[in-house]
mmCIF file of N, CA and C in Angstrom:
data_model
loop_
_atom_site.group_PDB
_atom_site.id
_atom_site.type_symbol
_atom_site.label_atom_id
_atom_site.label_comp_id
_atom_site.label_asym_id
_atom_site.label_seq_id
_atom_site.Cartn_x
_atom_site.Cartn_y
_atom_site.Cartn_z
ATOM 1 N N UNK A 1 -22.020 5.693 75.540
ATOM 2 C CA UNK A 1 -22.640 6.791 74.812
ATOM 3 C C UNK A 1 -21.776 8.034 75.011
ATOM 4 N N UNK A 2 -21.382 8.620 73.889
ATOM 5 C CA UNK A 2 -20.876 9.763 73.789
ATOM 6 C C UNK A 2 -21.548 11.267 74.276
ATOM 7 N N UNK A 3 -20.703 12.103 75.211
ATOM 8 C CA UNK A 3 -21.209 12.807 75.925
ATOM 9 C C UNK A 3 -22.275 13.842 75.063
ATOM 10 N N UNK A 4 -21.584 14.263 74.255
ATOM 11 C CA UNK A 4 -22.704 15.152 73.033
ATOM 12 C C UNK A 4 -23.792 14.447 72.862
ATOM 13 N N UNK A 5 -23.574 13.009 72.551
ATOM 14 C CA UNK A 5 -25.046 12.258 72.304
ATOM 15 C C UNK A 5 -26.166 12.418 73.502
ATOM 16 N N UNK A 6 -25.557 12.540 74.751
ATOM 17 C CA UNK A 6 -26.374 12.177 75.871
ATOM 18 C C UNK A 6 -26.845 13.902 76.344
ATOM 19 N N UNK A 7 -26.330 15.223 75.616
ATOM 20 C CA UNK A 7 -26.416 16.384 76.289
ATOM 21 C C UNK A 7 -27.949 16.407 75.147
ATOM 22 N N UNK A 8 -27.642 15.699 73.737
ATOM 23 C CA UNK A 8 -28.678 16.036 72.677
ATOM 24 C C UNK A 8 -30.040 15.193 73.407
ATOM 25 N N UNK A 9 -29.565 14.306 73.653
ATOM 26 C CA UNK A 9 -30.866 13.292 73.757
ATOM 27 C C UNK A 9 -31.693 13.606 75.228
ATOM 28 N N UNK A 10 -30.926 14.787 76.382
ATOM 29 C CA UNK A 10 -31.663 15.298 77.565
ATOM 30 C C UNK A 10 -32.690 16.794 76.716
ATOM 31 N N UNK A 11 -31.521 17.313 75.958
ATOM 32 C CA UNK A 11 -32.636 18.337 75.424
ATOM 33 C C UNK A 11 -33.589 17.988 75.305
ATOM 34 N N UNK A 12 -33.606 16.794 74.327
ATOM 35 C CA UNK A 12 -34.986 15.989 73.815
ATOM 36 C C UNK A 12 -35.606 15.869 74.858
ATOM 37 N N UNK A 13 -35.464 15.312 75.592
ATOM 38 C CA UNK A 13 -36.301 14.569 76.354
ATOM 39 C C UNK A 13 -36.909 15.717 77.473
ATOM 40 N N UNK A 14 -36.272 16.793 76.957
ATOM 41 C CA UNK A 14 -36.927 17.824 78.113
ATOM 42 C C UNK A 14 -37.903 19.087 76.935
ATOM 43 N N UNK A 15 -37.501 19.285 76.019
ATOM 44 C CA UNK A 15 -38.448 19.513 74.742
ATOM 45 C C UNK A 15 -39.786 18.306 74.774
ATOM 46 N N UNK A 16 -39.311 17.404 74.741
ATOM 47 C CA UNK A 16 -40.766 16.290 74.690
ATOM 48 C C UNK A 16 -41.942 16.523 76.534
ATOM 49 N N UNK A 17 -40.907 16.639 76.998
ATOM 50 C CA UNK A 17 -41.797 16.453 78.478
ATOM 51 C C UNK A 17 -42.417 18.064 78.761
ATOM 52 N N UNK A 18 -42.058 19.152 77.954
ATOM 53 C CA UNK A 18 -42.595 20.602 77.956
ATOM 54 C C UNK A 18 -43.671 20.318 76.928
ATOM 55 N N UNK A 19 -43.613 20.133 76.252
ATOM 56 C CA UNK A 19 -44.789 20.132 75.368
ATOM 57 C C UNK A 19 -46.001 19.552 75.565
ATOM 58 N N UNK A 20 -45.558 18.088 76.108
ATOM 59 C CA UNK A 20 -46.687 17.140 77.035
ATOM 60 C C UNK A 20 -47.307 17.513 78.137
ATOM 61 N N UNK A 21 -46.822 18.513 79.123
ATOM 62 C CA UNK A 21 -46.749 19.606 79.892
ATOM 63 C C UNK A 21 -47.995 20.463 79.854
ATOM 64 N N UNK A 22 -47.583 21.363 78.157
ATOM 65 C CA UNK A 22 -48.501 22.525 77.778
ATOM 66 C C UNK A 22 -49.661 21.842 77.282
ATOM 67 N N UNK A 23 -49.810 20.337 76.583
ATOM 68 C CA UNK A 23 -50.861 20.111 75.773
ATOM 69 C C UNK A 23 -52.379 20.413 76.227
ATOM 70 N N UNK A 24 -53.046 21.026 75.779
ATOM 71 C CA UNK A 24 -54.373 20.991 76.128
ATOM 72 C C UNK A 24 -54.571 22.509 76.737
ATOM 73 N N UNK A 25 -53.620 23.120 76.999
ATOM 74 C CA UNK A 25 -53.787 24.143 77.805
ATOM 75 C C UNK A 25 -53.946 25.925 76.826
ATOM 76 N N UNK A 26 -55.129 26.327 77.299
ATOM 77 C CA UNK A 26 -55.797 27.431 75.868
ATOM 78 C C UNK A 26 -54.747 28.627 76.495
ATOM 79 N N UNK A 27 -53.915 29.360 75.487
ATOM 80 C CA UNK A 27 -53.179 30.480 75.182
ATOM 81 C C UNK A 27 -54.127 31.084 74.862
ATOM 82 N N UNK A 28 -55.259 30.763 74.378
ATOM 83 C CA UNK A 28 -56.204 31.968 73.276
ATOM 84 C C UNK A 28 -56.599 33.244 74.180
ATOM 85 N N UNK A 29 -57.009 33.484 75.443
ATOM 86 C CA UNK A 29 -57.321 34.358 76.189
ATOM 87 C C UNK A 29 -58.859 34.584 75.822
ATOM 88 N N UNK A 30 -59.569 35.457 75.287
ATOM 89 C CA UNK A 30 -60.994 35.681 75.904
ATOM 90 C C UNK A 30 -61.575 34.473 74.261
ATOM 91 N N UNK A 31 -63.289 33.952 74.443
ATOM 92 C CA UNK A 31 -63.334 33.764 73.665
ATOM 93 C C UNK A 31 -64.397 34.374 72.650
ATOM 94 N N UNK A 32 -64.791 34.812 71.526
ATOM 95 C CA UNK A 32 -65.891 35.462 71.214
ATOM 96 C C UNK A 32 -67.028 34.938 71.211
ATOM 97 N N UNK A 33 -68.253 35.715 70.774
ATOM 98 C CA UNK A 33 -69.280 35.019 71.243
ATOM 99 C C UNK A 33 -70.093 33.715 69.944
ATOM 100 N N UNK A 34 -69.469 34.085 68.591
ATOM 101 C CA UNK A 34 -69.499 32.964 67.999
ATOM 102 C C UNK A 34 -68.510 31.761 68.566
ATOM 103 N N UNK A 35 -67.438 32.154 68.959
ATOM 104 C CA UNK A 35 -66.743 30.761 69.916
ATOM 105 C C UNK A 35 -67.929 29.936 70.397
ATOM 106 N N UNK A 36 -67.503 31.072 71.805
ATOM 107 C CA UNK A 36 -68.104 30.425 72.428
ATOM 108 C C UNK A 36 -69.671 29.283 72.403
ATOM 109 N N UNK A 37 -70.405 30.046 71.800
ATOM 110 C CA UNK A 37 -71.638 28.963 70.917
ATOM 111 C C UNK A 37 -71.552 27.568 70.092
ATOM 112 N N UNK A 38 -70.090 27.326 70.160
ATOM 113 C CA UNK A 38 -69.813 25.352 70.332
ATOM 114 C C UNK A 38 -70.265 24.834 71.091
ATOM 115 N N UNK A 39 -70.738 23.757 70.746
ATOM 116 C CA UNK A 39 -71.106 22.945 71.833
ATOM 117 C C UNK A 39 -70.489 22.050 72.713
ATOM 118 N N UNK A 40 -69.006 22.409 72.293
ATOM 119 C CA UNK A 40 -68.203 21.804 73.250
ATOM 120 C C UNK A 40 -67.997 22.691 74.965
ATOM 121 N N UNK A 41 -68.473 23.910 74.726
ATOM 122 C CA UNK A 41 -68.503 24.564 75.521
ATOM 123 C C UNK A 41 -69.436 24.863 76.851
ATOM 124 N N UNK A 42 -70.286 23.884 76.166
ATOM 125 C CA UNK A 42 -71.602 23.754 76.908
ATOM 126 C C UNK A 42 -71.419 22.896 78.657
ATOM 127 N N UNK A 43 -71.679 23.506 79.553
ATOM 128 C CA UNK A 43 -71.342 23.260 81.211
ATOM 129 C C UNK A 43 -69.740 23.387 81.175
ATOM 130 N N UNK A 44 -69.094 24.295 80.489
ATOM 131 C CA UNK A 44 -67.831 24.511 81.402
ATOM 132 C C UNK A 44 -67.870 26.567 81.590
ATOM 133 N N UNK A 45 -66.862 26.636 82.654
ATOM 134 C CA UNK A 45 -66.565 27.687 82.198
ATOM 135 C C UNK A 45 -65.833 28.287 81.362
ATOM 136 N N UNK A 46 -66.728 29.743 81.066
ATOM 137 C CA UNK A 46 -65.795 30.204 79.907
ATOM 138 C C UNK A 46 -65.366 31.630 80.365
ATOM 139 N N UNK A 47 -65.059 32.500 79.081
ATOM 140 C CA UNK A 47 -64.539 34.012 79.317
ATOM 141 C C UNK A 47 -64.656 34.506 78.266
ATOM 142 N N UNK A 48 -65.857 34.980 77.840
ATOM 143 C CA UNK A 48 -66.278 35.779 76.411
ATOM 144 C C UNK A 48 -66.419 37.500 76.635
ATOM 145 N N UNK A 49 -65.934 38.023 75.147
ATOM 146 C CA UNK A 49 -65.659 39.115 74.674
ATOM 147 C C UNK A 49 -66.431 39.664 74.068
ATOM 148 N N UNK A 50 -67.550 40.447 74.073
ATOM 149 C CA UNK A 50 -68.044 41.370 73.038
ATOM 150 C C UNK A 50 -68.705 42.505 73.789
ATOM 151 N N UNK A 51 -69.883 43.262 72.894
ATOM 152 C CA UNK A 51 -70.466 44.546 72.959
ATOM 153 C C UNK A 51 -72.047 44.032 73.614
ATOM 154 N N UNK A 52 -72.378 44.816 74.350
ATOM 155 C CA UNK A 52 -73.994 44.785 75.121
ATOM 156 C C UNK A 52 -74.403 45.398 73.716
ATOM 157 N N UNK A 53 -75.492 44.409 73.906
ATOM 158 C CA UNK A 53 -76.168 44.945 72.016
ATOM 159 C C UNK A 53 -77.457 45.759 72.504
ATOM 160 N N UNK A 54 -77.494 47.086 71.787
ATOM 161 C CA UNK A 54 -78.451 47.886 72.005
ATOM 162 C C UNK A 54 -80.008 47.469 72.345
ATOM 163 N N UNK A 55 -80.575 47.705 73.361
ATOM 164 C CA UNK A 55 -82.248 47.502 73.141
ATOM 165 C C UNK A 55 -82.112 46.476 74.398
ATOM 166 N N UNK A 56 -80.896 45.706 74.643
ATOM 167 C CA UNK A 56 -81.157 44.464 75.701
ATOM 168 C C UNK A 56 -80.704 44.371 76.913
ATOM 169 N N UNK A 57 -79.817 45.467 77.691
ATOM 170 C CA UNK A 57 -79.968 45.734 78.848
ATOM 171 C C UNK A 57 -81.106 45.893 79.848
ATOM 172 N N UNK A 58 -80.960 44.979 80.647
ATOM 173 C CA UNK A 58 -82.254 44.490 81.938
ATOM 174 C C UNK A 58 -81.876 45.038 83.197
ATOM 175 N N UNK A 59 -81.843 45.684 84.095
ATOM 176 C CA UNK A 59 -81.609 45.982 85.268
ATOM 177 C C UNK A 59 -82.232 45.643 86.319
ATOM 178 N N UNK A 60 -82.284 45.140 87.266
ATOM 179 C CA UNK A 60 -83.176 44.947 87.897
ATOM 180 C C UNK A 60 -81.890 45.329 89.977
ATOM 181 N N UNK A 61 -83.126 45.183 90.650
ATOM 182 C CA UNK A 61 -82.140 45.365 92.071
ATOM 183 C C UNK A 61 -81.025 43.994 92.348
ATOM 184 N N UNK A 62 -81.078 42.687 92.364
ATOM 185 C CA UNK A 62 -79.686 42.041 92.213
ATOM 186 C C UNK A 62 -79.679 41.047 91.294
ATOM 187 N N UNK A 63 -80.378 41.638 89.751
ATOM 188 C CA UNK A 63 -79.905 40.898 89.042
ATOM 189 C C UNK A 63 -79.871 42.064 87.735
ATOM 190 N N UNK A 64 -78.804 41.182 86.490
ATOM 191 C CA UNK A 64 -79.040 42.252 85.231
ATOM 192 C C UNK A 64 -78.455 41.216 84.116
ATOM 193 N N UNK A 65 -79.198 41.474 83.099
ATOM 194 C CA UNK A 65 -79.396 40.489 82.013
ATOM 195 C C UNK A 65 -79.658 40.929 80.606
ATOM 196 N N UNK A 66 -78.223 40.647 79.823
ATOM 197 C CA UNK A 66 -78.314 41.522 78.489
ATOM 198 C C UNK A 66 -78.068 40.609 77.461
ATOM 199 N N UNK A 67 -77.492 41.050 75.981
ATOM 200 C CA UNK A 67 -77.343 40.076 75.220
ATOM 201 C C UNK A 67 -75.955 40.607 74.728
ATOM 202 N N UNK A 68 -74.763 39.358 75.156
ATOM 203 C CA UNK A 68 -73.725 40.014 74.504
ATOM 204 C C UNK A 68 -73.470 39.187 72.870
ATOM 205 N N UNK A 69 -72.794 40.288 72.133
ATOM 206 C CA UNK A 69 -72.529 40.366 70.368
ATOM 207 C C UNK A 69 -71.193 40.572 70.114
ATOM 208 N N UNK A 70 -71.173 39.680 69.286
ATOM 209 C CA UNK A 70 -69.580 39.961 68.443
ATOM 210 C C UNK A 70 -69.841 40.660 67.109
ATOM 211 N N UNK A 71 -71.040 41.035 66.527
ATOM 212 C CA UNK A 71 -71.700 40.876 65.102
ATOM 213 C C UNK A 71 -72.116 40.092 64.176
ATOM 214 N N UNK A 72 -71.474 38.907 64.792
ATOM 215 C CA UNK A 72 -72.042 37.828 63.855
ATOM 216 C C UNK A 72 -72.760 37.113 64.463
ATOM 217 N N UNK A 73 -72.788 36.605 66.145
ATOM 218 C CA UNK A 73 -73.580 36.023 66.912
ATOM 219 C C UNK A 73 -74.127 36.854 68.365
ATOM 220 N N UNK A 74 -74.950 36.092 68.785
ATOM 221 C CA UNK A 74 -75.569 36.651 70.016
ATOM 222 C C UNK A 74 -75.571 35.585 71.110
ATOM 223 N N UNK A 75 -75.187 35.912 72.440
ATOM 224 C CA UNK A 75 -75.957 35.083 73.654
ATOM 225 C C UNK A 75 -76.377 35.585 74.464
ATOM 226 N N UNK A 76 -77.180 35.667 75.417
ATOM 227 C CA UNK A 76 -77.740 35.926 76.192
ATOM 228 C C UNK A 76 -76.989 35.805 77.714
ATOM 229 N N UNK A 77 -77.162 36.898 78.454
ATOM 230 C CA UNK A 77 -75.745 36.991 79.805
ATOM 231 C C UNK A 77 -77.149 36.938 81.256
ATOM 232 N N UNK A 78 -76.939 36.217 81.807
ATOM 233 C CA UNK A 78 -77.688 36.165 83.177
ATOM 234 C C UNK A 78 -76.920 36.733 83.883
ATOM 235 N N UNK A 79 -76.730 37.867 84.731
ATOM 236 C CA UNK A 79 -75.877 37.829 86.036
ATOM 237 C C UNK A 79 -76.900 37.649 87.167
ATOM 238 N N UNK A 80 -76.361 37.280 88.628
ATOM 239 C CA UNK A 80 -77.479 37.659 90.062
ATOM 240 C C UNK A 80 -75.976 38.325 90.363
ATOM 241 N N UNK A 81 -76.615 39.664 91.280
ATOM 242 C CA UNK A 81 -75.806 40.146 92.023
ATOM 243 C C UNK A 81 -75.736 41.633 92.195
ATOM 244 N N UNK A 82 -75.017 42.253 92.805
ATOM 245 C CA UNK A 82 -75.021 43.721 93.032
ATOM 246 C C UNK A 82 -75.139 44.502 91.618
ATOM 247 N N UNK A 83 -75.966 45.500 91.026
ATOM 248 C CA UNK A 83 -75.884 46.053 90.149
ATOM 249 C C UNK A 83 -74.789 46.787 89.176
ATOM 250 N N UNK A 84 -73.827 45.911 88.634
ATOM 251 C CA UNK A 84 -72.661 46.883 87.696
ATOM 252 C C UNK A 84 -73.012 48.212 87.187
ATOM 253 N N UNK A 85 -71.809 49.054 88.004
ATOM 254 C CA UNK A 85 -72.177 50.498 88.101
ATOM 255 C C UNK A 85 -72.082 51.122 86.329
ATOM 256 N N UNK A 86 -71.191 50.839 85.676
ATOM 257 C CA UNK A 86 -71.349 51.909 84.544
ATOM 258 C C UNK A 86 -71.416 50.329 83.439
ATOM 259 N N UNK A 87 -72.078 49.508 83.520
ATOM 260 C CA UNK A 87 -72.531 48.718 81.767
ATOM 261 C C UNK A 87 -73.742 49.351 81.839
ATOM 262 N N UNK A 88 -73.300 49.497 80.140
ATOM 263 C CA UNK A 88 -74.092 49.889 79.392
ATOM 264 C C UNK A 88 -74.574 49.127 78.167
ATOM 265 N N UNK A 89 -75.853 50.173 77.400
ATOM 266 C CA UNK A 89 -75.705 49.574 75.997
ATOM 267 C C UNK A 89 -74.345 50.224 75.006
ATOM 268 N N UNK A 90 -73.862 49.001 74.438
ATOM 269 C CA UNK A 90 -72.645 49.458 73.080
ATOM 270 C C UNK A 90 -71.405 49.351 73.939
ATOM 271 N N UNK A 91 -71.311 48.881 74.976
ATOM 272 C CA UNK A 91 -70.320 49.148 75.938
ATOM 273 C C UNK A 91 -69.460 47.592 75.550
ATOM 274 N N UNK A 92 -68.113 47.880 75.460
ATOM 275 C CA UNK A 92 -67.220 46.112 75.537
ATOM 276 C C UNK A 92 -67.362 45.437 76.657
ATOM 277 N N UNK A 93 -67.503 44.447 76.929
ATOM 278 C CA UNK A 93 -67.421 44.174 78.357
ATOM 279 C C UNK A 93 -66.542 42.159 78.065
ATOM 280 N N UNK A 94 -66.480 41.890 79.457
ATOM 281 C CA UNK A 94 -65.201 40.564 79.161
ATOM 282 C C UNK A 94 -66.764 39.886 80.494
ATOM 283 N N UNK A 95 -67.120 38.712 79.787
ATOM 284 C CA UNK A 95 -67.966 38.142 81.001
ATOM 285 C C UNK A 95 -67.708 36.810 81.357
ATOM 286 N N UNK A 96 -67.659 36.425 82.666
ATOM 287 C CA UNK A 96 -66.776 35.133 83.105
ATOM 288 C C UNK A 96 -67.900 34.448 83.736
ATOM 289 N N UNK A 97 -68.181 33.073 83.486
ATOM 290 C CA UNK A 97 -69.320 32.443 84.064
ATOM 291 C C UNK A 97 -69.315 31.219 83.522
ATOM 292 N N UNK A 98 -70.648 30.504 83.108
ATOM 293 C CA UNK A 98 -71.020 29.021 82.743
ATOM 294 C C UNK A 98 -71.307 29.112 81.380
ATOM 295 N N UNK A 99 -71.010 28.831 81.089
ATOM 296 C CA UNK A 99 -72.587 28.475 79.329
ATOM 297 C C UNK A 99 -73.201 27.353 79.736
ATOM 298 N N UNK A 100 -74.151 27.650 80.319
ATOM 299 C CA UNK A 100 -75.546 26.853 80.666
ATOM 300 C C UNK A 100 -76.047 25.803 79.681
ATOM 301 N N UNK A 101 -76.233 26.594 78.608
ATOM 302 C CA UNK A 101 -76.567 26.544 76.613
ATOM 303 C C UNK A 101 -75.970 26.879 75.572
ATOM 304 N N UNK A 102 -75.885 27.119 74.415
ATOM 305 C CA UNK A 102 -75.255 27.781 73.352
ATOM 306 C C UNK A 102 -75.961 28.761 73.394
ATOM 307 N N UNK A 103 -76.836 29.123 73.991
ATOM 308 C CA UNK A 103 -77.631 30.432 73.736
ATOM 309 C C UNK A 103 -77.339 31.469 75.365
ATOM 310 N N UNK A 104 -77.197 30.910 76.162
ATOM 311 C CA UNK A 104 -76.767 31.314 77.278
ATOM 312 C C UNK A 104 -75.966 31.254 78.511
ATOM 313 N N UNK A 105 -75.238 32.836 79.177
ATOM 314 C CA UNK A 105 -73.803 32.381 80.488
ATOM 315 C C UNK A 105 -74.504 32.931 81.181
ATOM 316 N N UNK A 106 -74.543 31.887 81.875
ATOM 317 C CA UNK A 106 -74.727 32.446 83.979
ATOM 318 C C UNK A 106 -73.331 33.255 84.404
ATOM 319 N N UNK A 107 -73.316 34.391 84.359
ATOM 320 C CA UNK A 107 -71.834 35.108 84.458
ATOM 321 C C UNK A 107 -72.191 34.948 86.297
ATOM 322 N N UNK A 108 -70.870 35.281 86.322
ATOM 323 C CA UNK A 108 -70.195 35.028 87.603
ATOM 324 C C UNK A 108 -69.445 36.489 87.948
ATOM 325 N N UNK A 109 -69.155 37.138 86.893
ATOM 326 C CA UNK A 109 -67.931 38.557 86.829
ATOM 327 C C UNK A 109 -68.463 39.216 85.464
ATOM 328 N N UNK A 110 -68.037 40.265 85.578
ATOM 329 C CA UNK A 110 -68.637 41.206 84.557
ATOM 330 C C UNK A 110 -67.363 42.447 84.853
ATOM 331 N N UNK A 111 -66.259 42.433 83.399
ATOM 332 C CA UNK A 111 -65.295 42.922 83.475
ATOM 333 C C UNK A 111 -65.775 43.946 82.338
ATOM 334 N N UNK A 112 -65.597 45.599 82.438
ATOM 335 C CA UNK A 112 -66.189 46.486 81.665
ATOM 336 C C UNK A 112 -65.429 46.827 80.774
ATOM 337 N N UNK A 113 -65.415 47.496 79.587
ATOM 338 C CA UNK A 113 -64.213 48.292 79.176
ATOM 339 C C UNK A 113 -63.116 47.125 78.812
ATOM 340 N N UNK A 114 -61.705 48.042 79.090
ATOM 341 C CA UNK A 114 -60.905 46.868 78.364
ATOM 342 C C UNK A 114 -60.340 46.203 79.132
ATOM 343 N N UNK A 115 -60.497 44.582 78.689
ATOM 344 C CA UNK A 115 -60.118 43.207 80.143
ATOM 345 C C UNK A 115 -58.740 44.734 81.204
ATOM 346 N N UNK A 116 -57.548 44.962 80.250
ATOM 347 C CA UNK A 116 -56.486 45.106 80.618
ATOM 348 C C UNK A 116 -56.780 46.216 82.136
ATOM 349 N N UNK A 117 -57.650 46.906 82.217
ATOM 350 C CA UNK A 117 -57.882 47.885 83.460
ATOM 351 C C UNK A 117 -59.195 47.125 84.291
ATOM 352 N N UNK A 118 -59.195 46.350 84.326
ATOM 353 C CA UNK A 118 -60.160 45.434 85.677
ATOM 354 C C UNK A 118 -60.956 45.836 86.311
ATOM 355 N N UNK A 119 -62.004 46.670 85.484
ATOM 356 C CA UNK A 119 -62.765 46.973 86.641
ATOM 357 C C UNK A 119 -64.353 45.941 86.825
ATOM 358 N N UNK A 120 -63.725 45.141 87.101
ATOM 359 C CA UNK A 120 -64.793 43.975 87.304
ATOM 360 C C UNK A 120 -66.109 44.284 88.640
ATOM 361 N N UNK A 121 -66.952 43.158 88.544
ATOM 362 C CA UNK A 121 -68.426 43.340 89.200
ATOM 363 C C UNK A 121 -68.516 41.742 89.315
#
């Protein structure tokens, strides 16, 4: 085998073994909250994106429970835990947890504002 043949056919074979590598693995970063409401999503974790929809902020001493919105869908956010100092209603927030249901995440983290400045809970 000719040396060019054998430099083409390692590329390959290292193009084929990167790709097989990446398969399966989500680039997408957060998901919204119509995403997330597949039911493929149901008992894993996820990382959804939207707005605390007015009227549904719950506070309580270590727990707080709202409904996050993209505008087109709704789910419902369980947290237990120390009270997140500034969520609000209308506020963006990034929430990391379970989807229990299509209708509801047992969050785990509650990232405020924009993912990129972290001020997580």
């Amino acid at each position: 085998m000719k040396k060019r043949n054998k430099v083409i056919l390692g590329i390959v074979a290292i193009v084929v073994i990167t790709i097989i590598g990446l398969w399966g693995i989500d680039f997408g970063g957060y998901l919204s909250v119509s995403e997330a409401k597949n039911p493929q999503y149901v008992g894993r974790d996820v990382e959804v994106k939207g707005i605390v929809k007015e009227g549904t902020l719950k506070i309580d001493v270590h727990s707080t429970s709202f409904v996050l919105t993209d505008g087109k869908a709704d789910i419902t956010v369980e947290y237990i835990g120390d009270r997140p100092v500034n969520v609000a209603e209308g506020k963006d927030v990034v929430v990391y947890g379970k989807l229990i249901s299509n209708e509801e995440i047992e969050a785990r983290k509650i990232i405020l504002g924009c993912p990129s400045k972290y001020v997580g809970y």
